[in-house]
Amino acid sequence: MNKKKKVVISKSGCCPKCGSNNLNFDDYEFNGDSVIFTYECKKCSFLGYEEHTCQFIGHSDTYGNQFWNEGDEVDMEDTDNENN
């Protein structure tokens, strides 16, 4: 007797075995230009890894100002006060 296997499309945040989005992410590690997250599915107990690519987007300061484009200006007065 052959066992049938159910194939679920691989989707971020969903268990590939049962399709549930009730995952418990536990740990992560960097691997070159990607990050790998360890998880357990709370519905079916499947243990697995989810891998995402990483890409540099830009910088932000502690005030929430974003400097993502070449030529963006940084307020040097605020920056100097943070280092004191």
PDB file of C-alpha atoms in Angstrom:
ATOM      1  CA  MET A   1       0.000   0.000   0.000  1.00  0.00           C
ATOM      2  CA  ASN A   2       1.447   3.374  -1.061  1.00  0.00           C
ATOM      3  CA  LYS A   3       1.115   6.297   1.314  1.00  0.00           C
ATOM      4  CA  LYS A   4      -0.207   9.486  -0.266  1.00  0.00           C
ATOM      5  CA  LYS A   5       1.680  12.674   0.471  1.00  0.00           C
ATOM      6  CA  LYS A   6       0.068  16.064   0.582  1.00  0.00           C
ATOM      7  CA  VAL A   7       2.121  18.851  -0.979  1.00  0.00           C
ATOM      8  CA  VAL A   8       1.540  22.382   0.290  1.00  0.00           C
ATOM      9  CA  ILE A   9       2.956  25.378  -1.562  1.00  0.00           C
ATOM     10  CA  SER A  10       5.893  26.881   0.320  1.00  0.00           C
ATOM     11  CA  LYS A  11       4.765  30.203   1.792  1.00  0.00           C
ATOM     12  CA  SER A  12       6.394  32.399   4.438  1.00  0.00           C
ATOM     13  CA  GLY A  13       4.808  32.025   7.867  1.00  0.00           C
ATOM     14  CA  CYS A  14       2.900  28.844   6.960  1.00  0.00           C
ATOM     15  CA  CYS A  15       3.642  25.230   7.806  1.00  0.00           C
ATOM     16  CA  PRO A  16       4.568  23.256   4.657  1.00  0.00           C
ATOM     17  CA  LYS A  17       3.008  20.100   6.134  1.00  0.00           C
ATOM     18  CA  CYS A  18      -0.462  21.271   7.241  1.00  0.00           C
ATOM     19  CA  GLY A  19      -0.696  24.881   5.950  1.00  0.00           C
ATOM     20  CA  SER A  20      -1.265  26.418   9.395  1.00  0.00           C
ATOM     21  CA  ASN A  21       0.064  29.915  10.109  1.00  0.00           C
ATOM     22  CA  ASN A  22       0.326  29.102  13.836  1.00  0.00           C
ATOM     23  CA  LEU A  23       4.108  28.778  13.956  1.00  0.00           C
ATOM     24  CA  ASN A  24       6.290  29.278  17.000  1.00  0.00           C
ATOM     25  CA  PHE A  25       9.581  30.834  15.815  1.00  0.00           C
ATOM     26  CA  ASP A  26      12.355  29.968  18.245  1.00  0.00           C
ATOM     27  CA  ASP A  27      15.818  30.889  16.989  1.00  0.00           C
ATOM     28  CA  TYR A  28      17.584  32.387  13.997  1.00  0.00           C
ATOM     29  CA  GLU A  29      21.030  32.444  12.440  1.00  0.00           C
ATOM     30  CA  PHE A  30      22.672  34.416   9.673  1.00  0.00           C
ATOM     31  CA  ASN A  31      24.013  32.493   6.687  1.00  0.00           C
ATOM     32  CA  GLY A  32      25.768  34.819   4.249  1.00  0.00           C
ATOM     33  CA  ASP A  33      23.084  37.026   2.688  1.00  0.00           C
ATOM     34  CA  SER A  34      20.223  35.140   4.309  1.00  0.00           C
ATOM     35  CA  VAL A  35      18.726  34.534   7.738  1.00  0.00           C
ATOM     36  CA  ILE A  36      17.336  31.152   8.800  1.00  0.00           C
ATOM     37  CA  PHE A  37      14.515  30.948  11.376  1.00  0.00           C
ATOM     38  CA  THR A  38      13.781  27.753  13.348  1.00  0.00           C
ATOM     39  CA  TYR A  39      10.098  27.036  14.045  1.00  0.00           C
ATOM     40  CA  GLU A  40       7.589  24.504  15.308  1.00  0.00           C
ATOM     41  CA  CYS A  41       4.047  24.283  13.972  1.00  0.00           C
ATOM     42  CA  LYS A  42       1.595  24.486  16.865  1.00  0.00           C
ATOM     43  CA  LYS A  43      -1.052  22.565  14.888  1.00  0.00           C
ATOM     44  CA  CYS A  44       0.867  19.480  13.651  1.00  0.00           C
ATOM     45  CA  SER A  45       4.201  19.730  15.565  1.00  0.00           C
ATOM     46  CA  PHE A  46       6.239  19.918  12.342  1.00  0.00           C
ATOM     47  CA  LEU A  47       9.766  21.201  13.044  1.00  0.00           C
ATOM     48  CA  GLY A  48      11.429  23.204  10.306  1.00  0.00           C
ATOM     49  CA  TYR A  49      13.409  26.169   9.075  1.00  0.00           C
ATOM     50  CA  GLU A  50      12.313  29.219   7.128  1.00  0.00           C
ATOM     51  CA  GLU A  51      15.000  31.023   5.129  1.00  0.00           C
ATOM     52  CA  HIS A  52      14.847  34.650   3.972  1.00  0.00           C
ATOM     53  CA  THR A  53      17.282  36.684   1.919  1.00  0.00           C
ATOM     54  CA  CYS A  54      18.689  39.903   3.379  1.00  0.00           C
ATOM     55  CA  GLN A  55      19.278  43.075   1.414  1.00  0.00           C
ATOM     56  CA  PHE A  56      20.695  46.372   2.658  1.00  0.00           C
ATOM     57  CA  ILE A  57      18.008  49.076   2.526  1.00  0.00           C
ATOM     58  CA  GLY A  58      19.534  52.032   4.343  1.00  0.00           C
ATOM     59  CA  HIS A  59      20.220  53.655   7.676  1.00  0.00           C
ATOM     60  CA  SER A  60      17.941  55.176  10.322  1.00  0.00           C
ATOM     61  CA  ASP A  61      18.814  57.259  13.358  1.00  0.00           C
ATOM     62  CA  THR A  62      17.414  56.811  16.853  1.00  0.00           C
ATOM     63  CA  TYR A  63      14.742  59.438  16.104  1.00  0.00           C
ATOM     64  CA  GLY A  64      13.281  57.369  13.250  1.00  0.00           C
ATOM     65  CA  ASN A  65      14.730  59.480  10.434  1.00  0.00           C
ATOM     66  CA  GLN A  66      15.599  57.323   7.440  1.00  0.00           C
ATOM     67  CA  PHE A  67      18.627  57.879   5.212  1.00  0.00           C
ATOM     68  CA  TRP A  68      17.985  55.495   2.350  1.00  0.00           C
ATOM     69  CA  ASN A  69      19.017  57.515  -0.662  1.00  0.00           C
ATOM     70  CA  GLU A  70      22.378  58.844  -1.782  1.00  0.00           C
ATOM     71  CA  GLY A  71      22.471  62.517  -0.823  1.00  0.00           C
ATOM     72  CA  ASP A  72      20.062  62.313   2.152  1.00  0.00           C
ATOM     73  CA  GLU A  73      21.164  64.806   4.806  1.00  0.00           C
ATOM     74  CA  VAL A  74      21.941  63.974   8.432  1.00  0.00           C
ATOM     75  CA  ASP A  75      21.380  66.631  11.123  1.00  0.00           C
ATOM     76  CA  MET A  76      24.902  66.742  12.571  1.00  0.00           C
ATOM     77  CA  GLU A  77      23.785  68.652  15.690  1.00  0.00           C
ATOM     78  CA  ASP A  78      21.508  65.762  16.777  1.00  0.00           C
ATOM     79  CA  THR A  79      24.159  63.210  15.847  1.00  0.00           C
ATOM     80  CA  ASP A  80      26.848  64.969  17.913  1.00  0.00           C
ATOM     81  CA  ASN A  81      24.561  65.103  20.985  1.00  0.00           C
ATOM     82  CA  GLU A  82      23.987  61.337  20.839  1.00  0.00           C
ATOM     83  CA  ASN A  83      27.708  60.611  21.111  1.00  0.00           C
ATOM     84  CA  ASN A  84      28.167  62.645  24.331  1.00  0.00           C
TER      85      ASN A  84
END
